[in-house]
Amino acid sequence: MLLDASAAEITGRPLGLAGRDLSLVQDPWQIVASRTTLGGAAPGEVTRMADDAAAQATELAGAARRWRDTYQAAEDALVATARRCAESPPGPGWPVPGRPAAHADRRTTEHGTPPRRPPPQGARRAERRTR
């Protein structure tokens, strides 16, 4: 037998397979069926992995739907609030176009914020020395 001769040539002794039927180890179906460990190719293992993948896909699809619904609800609430604000009259203290603001007597910048005050005189001297 060719296997025994090859084994004897490489290892110095035969495998002892002469006269044995090796047709099962050469049968592709038997090879696939023997792969029963986790991730193997045996039909039962492939079915188990497919079922696991389907269950995980269902779970992830449900989570995606929940997140989508949450984001949609947040967007709807934001748009509704913006519409209410745009359609309602301004409250007290809000400037009305064409009328001076209630606090128009205060100095403000072009952005409507109070101007920045310069730092105290001593701070300017210290700043010059550190440069």
Steps between C-alpha positions, in 0.01 A plus 500: 500500500622848408432653847703234681786539253499881537486478879788252507705729276439808719480358853686176454197281578165422334164624632350152504212591272568231241185299430265752671205665330573875486204592282322677791787742559504584131124560475431879495160456670659305786770767533238777529282296739797444731551876555266528800698740720405866551509669159535168317349405166272218621135564409387516863769754589424712193129498592583604858722785378233616253237498776731701726566751222127534427421556869775761527377673182146514641629646827713761321214596268277557805766716665542700178124557482492617862789745441338626178171558686683678783683731258179565304315592820782737600500661155120538505514663845776738389311604185177549700683718754661705223160552333341607830783746561480639146121540511461642852547868588821583682491501876583791724853628452533362146571761233222562250600606148441872453493577874799576719586228747415551866869509583593732210652746745785257575808493282517186287709368214355431155418150630286635783749404772660741748846613391801339664657710768871560474711329766606706803796733441738287710422191295609677181839584648553141615398376157759724330777372726428135416528554126 
